[in-house]
Short mmCIF file of C-alpha atoms in Angstrom, two decimals:
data_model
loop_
_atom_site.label_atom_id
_atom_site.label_comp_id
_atom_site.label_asym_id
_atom_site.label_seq_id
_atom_site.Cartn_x
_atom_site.Cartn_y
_atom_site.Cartn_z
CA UNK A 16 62.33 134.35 54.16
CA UNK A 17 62.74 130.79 54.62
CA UNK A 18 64.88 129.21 57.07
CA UNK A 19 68.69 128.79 54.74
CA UNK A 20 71.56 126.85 55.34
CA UNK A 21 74.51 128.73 56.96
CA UNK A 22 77.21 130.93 54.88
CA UNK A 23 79.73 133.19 55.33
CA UNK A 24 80.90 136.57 54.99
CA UNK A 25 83.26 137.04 52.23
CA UNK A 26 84.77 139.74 49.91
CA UNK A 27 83.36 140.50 46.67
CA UNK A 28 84.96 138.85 43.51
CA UNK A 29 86.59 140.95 40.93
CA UNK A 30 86.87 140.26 36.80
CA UNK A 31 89.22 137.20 37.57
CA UNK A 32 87.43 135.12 40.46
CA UNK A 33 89.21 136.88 42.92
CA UNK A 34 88.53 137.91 46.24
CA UNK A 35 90.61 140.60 47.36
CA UNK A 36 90.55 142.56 51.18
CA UNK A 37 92.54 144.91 48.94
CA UNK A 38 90.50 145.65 46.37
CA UNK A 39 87.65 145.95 48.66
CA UNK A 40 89.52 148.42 50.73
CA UNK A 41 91.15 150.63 47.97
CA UNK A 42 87.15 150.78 46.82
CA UNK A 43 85.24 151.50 50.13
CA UNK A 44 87.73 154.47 50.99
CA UNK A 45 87.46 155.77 47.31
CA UNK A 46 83.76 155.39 47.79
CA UNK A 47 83.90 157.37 51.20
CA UNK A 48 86.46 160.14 49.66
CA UNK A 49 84.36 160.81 46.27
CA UNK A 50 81.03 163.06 47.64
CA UNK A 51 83.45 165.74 49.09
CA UNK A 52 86.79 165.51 47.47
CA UNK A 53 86.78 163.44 44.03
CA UNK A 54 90.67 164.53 42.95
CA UNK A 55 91.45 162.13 47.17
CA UNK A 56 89.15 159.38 45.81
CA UNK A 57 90.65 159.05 42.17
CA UNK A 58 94.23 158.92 44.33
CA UNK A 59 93.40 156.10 46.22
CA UNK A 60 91.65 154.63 43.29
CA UNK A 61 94.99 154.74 41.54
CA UNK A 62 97.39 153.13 44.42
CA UNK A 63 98.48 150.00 42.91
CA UNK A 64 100.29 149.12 46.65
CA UNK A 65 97.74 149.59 48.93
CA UNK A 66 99.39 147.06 51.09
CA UNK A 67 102.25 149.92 51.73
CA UNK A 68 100.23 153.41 50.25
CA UNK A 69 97.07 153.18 52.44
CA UNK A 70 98.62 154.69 54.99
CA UNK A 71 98.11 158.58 53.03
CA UNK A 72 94.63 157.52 51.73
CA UNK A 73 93.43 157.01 55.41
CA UNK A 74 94.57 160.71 56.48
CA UNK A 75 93.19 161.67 53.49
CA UNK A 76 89.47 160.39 55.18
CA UNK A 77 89.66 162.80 57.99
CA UNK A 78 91.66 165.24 56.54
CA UNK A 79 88.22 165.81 53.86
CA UNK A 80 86.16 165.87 56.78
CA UNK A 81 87.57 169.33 58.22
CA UNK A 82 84.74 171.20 56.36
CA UNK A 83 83.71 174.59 57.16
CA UNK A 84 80.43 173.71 58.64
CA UNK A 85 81.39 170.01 59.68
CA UNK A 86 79.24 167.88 57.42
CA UNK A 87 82.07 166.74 55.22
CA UNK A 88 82.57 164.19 58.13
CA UNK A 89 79.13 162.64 57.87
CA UNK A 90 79.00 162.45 54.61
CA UNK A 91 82.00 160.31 54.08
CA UNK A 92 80.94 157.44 57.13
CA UNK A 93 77.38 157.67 55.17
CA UNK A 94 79.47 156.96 51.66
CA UNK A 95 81.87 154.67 53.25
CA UNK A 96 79.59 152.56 54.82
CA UNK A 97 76.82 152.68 52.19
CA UNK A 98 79.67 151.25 50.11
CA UNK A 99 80.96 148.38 52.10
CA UNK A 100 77.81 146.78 52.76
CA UNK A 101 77.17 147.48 49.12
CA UNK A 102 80.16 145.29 48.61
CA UNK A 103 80.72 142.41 50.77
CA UNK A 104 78.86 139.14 50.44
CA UNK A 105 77.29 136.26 52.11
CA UNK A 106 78.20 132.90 50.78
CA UNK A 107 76.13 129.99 50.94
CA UNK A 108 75.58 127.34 48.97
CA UNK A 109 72.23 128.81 47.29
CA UNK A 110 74.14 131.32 45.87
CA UNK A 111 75.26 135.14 47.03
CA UNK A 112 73.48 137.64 49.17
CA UNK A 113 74.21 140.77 50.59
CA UNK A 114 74.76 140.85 54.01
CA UNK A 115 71.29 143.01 54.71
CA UNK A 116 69.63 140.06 52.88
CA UNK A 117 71.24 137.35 54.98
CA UNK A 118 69.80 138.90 58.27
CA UNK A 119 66.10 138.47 56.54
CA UNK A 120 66.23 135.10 56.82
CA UNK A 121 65.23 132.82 59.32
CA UNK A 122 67.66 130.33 61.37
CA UNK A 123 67.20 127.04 60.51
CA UNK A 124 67.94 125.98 64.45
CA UNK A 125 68.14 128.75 66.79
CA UNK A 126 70.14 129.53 69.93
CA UNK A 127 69.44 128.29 72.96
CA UNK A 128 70.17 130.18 75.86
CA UNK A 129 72.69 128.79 78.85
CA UNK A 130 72.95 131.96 81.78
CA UNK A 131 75.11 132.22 84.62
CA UNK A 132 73.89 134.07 87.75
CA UNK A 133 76.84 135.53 90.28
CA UNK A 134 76.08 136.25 94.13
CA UNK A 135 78.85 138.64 94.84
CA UNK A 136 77.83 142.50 95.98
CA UNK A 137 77.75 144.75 93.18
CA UNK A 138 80.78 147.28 93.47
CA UNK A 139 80.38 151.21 93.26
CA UNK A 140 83.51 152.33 93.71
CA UNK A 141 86.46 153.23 90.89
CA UNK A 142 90.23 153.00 91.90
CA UNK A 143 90.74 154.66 88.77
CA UNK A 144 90.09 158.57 90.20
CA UNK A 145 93.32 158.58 92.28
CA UNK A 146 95.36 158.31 88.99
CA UNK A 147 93.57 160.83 86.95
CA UNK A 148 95.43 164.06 87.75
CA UNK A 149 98.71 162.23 86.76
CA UNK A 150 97.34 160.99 83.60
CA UNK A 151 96.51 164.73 82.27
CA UNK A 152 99.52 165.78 83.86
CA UNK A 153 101.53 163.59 81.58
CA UNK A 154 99.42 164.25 78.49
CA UNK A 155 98.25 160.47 78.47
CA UNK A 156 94.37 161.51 78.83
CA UNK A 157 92.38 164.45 77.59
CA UNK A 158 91.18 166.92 80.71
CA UNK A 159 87.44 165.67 78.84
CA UNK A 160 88.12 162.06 80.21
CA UNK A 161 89.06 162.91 83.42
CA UNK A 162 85.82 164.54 84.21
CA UNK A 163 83.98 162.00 82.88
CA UNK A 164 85.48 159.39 84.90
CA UNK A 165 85.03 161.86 88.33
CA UNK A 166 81.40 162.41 87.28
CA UNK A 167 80.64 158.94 87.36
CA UNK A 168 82.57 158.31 90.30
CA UNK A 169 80.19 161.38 92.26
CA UNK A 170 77.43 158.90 91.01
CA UNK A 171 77.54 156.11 91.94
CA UNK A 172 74.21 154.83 91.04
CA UNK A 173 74.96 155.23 87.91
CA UNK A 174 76.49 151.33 87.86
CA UNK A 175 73.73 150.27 88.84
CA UNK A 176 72.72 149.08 85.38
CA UNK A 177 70.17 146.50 85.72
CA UNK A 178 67.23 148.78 83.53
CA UNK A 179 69.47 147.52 80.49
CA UNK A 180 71.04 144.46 78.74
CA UNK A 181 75.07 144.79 77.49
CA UNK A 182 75.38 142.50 73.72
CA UNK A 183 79.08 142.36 73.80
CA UNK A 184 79.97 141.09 70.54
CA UNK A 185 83.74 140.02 71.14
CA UNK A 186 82.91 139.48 75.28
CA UNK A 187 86.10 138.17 75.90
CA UNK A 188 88.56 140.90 74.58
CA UNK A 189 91.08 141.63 76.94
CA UNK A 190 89.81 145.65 76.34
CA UNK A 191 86.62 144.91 76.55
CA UNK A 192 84.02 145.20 79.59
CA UNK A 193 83.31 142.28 80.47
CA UNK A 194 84.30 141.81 84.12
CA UNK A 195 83.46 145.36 84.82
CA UNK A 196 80.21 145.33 84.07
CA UNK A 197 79.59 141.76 85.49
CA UNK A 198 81.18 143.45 88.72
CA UNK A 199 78.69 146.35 88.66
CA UNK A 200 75.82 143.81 88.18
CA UNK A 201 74.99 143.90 84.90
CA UNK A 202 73.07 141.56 82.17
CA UNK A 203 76.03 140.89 79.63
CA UNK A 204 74.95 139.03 76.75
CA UNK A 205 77.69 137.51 75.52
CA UNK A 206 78.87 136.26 72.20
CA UNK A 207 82.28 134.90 70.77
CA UNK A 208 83.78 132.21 69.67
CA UNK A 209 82.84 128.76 70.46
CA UNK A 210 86.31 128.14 72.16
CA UNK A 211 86.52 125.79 75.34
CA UNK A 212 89.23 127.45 77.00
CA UNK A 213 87.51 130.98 76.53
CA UNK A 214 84.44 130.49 77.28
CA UNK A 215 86.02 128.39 80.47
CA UNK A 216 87.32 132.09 81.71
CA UNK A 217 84.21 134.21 80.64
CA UNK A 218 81.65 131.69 82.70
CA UNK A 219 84.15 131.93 85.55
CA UNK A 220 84.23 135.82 85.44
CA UNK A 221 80.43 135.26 85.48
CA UNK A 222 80.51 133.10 88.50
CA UNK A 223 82.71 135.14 90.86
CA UNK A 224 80.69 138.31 89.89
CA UNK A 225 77.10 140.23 91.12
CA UNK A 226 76.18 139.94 87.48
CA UNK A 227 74.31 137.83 84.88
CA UNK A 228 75.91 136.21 81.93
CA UNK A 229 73.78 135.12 78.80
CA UNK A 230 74.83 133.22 75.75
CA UNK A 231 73.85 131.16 72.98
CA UNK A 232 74.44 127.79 72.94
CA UNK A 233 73.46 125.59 69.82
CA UNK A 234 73.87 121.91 70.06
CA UNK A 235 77.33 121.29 71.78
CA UNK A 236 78.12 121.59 75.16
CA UNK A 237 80.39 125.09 74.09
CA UNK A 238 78.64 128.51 73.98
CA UNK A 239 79.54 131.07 71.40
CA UNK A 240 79.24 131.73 67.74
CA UNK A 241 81.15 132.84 64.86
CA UNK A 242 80.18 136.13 63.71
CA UNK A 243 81.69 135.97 60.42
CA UNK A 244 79.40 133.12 59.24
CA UNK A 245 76.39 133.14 62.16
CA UNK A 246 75.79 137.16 62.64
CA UNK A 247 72.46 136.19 61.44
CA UNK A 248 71.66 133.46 63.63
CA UNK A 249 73.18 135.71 66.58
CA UNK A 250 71.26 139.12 65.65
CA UNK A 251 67.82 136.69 65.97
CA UNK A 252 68.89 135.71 69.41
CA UNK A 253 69.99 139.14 70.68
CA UNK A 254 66.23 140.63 69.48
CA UNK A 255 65.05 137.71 71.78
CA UNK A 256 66.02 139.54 74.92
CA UNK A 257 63.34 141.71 76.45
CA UNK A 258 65.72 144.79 77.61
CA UNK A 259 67.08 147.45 75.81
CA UNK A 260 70.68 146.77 74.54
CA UNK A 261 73.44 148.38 74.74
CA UNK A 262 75.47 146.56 72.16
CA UNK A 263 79.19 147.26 72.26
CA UNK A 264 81.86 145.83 69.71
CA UNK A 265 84.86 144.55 71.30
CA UNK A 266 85.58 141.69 68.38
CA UNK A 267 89.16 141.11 67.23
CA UNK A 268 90.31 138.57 64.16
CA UNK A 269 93.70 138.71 62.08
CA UNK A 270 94.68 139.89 58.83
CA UNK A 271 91.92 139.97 56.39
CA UNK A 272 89.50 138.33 58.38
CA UNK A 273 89.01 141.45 60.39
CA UNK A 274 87.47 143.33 57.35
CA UNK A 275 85.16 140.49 57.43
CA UNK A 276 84.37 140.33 60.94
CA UNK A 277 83.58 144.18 60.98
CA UNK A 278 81.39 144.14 57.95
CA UNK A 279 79.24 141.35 59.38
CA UNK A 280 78.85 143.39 62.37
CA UNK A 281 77.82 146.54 61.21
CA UNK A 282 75.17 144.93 59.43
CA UNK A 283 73.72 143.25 62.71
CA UNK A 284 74.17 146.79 64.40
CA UNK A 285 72.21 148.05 61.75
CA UNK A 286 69.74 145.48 61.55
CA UNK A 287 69.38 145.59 65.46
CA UNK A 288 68.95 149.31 65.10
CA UNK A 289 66.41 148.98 62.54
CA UNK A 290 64.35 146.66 64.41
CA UNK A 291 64.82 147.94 68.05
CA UNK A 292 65.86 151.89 67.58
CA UNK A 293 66.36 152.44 71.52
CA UNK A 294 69.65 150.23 71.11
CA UNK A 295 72.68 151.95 71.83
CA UNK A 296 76.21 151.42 70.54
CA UNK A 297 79.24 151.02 72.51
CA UNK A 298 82.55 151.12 70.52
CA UNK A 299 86.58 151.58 71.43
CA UNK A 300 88.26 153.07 68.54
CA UNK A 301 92.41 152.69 68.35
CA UNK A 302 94.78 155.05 69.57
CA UNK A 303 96.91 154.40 66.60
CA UNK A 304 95.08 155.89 63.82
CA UNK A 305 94.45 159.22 62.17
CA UNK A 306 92.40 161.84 64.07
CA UNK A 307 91.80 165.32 64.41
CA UNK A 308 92.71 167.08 67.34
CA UNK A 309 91.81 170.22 68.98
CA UNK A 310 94.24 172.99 69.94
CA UNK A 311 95.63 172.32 73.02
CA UNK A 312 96.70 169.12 72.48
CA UNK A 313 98.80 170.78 69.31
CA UNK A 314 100.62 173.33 71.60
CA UNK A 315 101.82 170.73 74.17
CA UNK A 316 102.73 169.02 71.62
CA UNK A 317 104.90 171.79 69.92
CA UNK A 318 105.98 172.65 73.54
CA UNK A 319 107.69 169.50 74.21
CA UNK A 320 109.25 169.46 70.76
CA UNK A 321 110.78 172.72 70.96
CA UNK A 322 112.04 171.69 74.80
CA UNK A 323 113.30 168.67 73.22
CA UNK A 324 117.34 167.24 74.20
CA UNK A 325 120.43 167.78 72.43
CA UNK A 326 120.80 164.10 71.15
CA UNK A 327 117.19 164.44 69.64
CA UNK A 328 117.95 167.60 68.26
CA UNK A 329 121.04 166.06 66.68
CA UNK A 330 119.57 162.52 65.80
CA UNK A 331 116.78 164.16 63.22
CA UNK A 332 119.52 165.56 60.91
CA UNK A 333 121.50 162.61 61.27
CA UNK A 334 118.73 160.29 59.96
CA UNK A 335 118.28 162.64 56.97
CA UNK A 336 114.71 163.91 58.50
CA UNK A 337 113.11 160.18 58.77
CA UNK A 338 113.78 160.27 62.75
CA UNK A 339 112.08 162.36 65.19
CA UNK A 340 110.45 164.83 63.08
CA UNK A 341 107.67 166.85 65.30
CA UNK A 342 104.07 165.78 65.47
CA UNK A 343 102.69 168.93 64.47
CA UNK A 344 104.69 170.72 62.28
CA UNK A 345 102.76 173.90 61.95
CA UNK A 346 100.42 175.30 64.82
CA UNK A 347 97.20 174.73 62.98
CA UNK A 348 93.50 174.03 64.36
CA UNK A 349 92.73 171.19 64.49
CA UNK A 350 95.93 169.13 64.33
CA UNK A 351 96.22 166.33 62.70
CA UNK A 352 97.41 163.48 64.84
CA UNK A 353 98.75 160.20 62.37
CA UNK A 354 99.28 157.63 64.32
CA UNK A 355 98.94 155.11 62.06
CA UNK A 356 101.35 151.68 62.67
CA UNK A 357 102.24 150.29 59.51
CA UNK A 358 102.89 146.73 60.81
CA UNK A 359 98.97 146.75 61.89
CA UNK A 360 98.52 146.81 58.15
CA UNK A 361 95.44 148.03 55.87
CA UNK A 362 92.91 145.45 57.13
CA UNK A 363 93.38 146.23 60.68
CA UNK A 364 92.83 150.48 59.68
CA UNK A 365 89.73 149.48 57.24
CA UNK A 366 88.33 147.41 60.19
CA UNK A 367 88.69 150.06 62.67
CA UNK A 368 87.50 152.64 60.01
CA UNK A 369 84.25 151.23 60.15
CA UNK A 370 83.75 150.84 63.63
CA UNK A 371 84.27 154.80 63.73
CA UNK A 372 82.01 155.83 60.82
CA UNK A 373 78.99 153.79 62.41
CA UNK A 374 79.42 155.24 65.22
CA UNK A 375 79.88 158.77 63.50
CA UNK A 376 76.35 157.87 62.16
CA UNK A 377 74.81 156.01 65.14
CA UNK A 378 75.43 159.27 67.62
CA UNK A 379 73.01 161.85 64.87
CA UNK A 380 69.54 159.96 66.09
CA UNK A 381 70.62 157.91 69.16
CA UNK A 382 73.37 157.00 72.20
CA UNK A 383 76.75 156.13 71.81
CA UNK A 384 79.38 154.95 73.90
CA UNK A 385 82.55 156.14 71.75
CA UNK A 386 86.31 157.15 72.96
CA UNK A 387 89.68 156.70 71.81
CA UNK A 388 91.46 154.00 74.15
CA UNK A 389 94.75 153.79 75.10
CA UNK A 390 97.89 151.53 73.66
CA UNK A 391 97.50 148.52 75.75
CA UNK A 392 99.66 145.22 76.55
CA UNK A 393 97.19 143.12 74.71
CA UNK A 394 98.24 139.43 73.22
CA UNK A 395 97.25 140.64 69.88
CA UNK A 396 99.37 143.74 70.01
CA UNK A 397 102.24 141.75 71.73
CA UNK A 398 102.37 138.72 69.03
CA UNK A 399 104.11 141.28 66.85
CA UNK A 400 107.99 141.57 68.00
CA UNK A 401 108.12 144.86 66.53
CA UNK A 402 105.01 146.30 68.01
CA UNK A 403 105.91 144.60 71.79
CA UNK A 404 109.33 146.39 71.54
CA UNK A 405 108.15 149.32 70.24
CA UNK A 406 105.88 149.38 73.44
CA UNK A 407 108.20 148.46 75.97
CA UNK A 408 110.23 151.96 74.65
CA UNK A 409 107.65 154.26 74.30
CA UNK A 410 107.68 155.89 77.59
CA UNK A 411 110.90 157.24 76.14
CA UNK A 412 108.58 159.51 74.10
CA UNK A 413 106.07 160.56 76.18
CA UNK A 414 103.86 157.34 75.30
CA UNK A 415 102.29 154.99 78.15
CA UNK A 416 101.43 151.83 77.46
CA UNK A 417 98.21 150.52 79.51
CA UNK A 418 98.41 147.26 81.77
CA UNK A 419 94.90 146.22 79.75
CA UNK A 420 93.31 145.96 83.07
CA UNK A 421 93.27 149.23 83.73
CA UNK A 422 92.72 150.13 80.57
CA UNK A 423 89.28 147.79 80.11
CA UNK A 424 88.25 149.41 83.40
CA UNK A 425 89.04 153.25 82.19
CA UNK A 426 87.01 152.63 78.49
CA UNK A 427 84.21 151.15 80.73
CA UNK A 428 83.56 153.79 82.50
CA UNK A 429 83.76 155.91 80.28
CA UNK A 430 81.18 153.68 78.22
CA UNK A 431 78.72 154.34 81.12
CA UNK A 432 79.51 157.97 81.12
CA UNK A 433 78.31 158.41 77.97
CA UNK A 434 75.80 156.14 78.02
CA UNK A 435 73.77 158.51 81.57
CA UNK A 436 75.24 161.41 79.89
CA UNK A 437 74.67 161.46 76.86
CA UNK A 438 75.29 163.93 74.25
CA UNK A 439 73.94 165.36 71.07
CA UNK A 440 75.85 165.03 67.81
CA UNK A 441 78.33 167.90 67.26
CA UNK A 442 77.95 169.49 63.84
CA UNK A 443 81.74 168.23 63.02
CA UNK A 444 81.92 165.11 63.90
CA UNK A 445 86.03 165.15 64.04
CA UNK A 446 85.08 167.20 67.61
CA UNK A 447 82.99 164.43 68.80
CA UNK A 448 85.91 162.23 68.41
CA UNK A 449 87.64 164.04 70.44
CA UNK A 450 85.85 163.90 73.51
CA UNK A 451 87.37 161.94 76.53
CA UNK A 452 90.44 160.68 74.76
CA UNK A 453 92.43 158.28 76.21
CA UNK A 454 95.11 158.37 73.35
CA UNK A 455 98.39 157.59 75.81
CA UNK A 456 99.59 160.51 74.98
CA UNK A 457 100.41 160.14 71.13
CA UNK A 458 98.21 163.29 70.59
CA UNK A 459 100.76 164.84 72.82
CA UNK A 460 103.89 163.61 72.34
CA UNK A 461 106.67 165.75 70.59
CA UNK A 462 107.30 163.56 67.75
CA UNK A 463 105.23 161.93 65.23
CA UNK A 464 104.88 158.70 65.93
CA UNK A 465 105.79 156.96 63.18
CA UNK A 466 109.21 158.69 63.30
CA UNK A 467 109.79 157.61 67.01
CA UNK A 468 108.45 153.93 66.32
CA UNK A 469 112.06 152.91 65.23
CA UNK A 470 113.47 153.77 68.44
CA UNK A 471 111.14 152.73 70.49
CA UNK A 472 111.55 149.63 69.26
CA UNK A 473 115.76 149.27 69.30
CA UNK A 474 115.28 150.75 73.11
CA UNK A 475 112.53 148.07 73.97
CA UNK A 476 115.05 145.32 72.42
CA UNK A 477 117.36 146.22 74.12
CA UNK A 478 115.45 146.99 77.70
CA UNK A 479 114.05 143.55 77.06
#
């Protein structure tokens, strides 16, 4: 195709002009339900509040995918997916595309390159290990991520990462990788926003470190680019690098611009893909979601609730059942962990959805980097009041928040775990989720969460 003016990703319109992150979500998880349980899709088909009722439509997603022999799983990231690309649109003033026909065309001006080369010595150690045992002990990390992170501590060498190139879409999220791989010695390239003052702390993490930093740079004397409007611009400049990628998704935006964001990105990953199938996929997916969980999480879990306190005991029947009621009610295999936040809102769960049905998908004919990080102290989670009290009290329920220092550093690790190690795609894909958990303990703690969020939040209040 010709060279075309820039656009932008956008929702579809419906019958009256609109364009609604709503409508587009109530569709894509119908779309995803229907192959394998059509009486789920026509229910969330049906929800006329999705704003409030997505919450049972998103359990509903992994609850389908508990088939006998696993597929069920698959199938719905394949329908999900297949939909939302489907769906969304890229505006420009030519008219509307699809976002698979917006990465055919050419930039009209493409990226330079500015790089950044640091002379520090790589480091091989992790300070992590010392903390491990305490973290199982407390039910804050699977036994799975433990070993993960001592296997790549016994080898070392396995930082040493200069046979590939990191694309870290989002580079300067405070959970992504960033300084740890720059620290290792890595080649990060790096896209996000054209934003002085953030690109002002990513070159300086660059500077200080043993690794290289790449980025575009068009015109201006800022680097970055806006992956809601430029994904096409920025997947031509990543298949200009001559190593294979590792290309990890670390991208944040607010309310229903995060739909947006995420669509535009999986169709780079799958245009990178297409065009360069040795590129793996790195990916965090949120504790606070819905997952399926294996057994032993369930009975420590049902342990703690039985051994809970008197005043919890008496609170439940106090609040008429809305308090405190237990995580896993019956002893059943796999559990079903919802740990869904209601404040984060259907754009932030549709968002995240995505993220873990691509990589659901990626992992059947390549490598992924995939594991469920931990709550963190983030300025995104933290701009909520309720969330950052809710936060500051969770200990009181068996929850740690992560400094999201040490968290970045634990999911990076774990990213090059998986990424030496890799492994083949389990015929459920539910148990691949699984793996290495970092959860923070919500798949453990005695309550379900939703019913301990309340406290948590009048005991942060008042702690703070």
């Amino acid at each position: 195709m010709h060279p075309a003016s820039p656009g932008v990703t956008d929702f579809p319109t419906d019958s009256d002009g609109r364009r609604s992150s709503a409508a587009l979500g109530r569709a894509v998880v119908a779309d995803a339900l229907r192959p394998v349980d059509p009486a789920a899709a026509a229910a969330a088909e049906r929800e006329t509040d999705w704003r409030r009722g997505y919450l049972r439509h998103f359990r509903a997603l992994v609850e389908a995918g508990l088939s006998a022999d696993g597929a069920a799983g698959y199938e719905i990231a394949e329908a999900g997916l297949l939909s939302l690309q489907a769906r969304m649109r890229y505006v420009r003033d030519d008219g509307e595309f699809t976002l698979a026909q917006a990465l055919l065309a050419e930039p009209d001006r493409p990226y330079d390159t500015v790089e950044i080369t640091g002379s520090a010595k790589p480091r091989r150690e992790l300070g992590l290990v010392t903390r491990l045992d305490g973290w199982v002990r407390a039910g804050v990390i699977e036994e799975s991520c433990a070993d993960a992170v001592r296997e790549v501590a016994a080898n070392p060498d396995w930082l040493d990462l200069s046979d590939l190139g990191f694309a870290l879409l989002g580079a300067g999220a405070e959970m992504g990788p960033l300084r740890w791989l720059l620290g290792w010695g890595a080649t990060v390239l790096a896209v996000d926003l054209p934003r002085p003052g953030l690109w002002e702390r990513i070159c300086g993490v660059a500077a200080g470190s043993a690794g290289r930093l790449l980025a575009p740079l068009s015109g201006g004397g800022t680097p970055g680019a806006d992956l809601v409007s430029d994904f096409p611009k920025v997947a031509s400049w990543l298949l200009g690098s001559d190593r294979q990628l590792v290309l990890g998704n670390y991208g944040y935006a607010p309310g229903s611009a995060y739909p947006k964001l995420a669509a535009a990105v999986d169709a780079l990953v799958v245009h990178l893909r297409q065009q360069r199938p040795d590129t793996a996929l790195a990916v965090l997916a949120t504790p606070t979601d819905v997952y399926a969980v294996p057994a032993g999480a369930v009975a420590d879990s049902r342990a703690r609730f039985a051994a809970r306190g008197r005043p919890a005991r008496v609170t439940s029947p106090l609040s008429g059942g809305h308090l405190l009621r237990p995580n896993y009610p019956l002893a059943t295999t796999p559990g079903i962990n919802d740990s869904l936040v209601p404040q984060q809102g259907p754009n932030y769960a549709l968002a995240k959805r995505v993220h873990r049905w691509r990589a659901t998908l990626a992992r059947r004919d390549g490598v992924v980097g995939f594991a469920v990080a931990p709550p963190a102290r983030t300025r995104s989670v933290l701009s909520n009041r309720l969330l950052k009290a809710a936060y500051a009290g969770a200990h009181r329920f068996g929850v740690e928040v992560f400094d999201p220092v040490v968290a970045s550093e634990l999911m990076a690790v774990l990213m090059v775990h998986q990424i030496r190690k890799p492994r083949s795609a389990d015929p459920a894909a539910w148990r691949d989720e699984a793996v290495a958990a970092a959860h923070g303990g919500l798949w453990r703690t005695a309550y379900h969460p939703r019913t301990a969020l309340p406290l948590a939040a009048v005991r942060g209040l008042f702690a703070g």
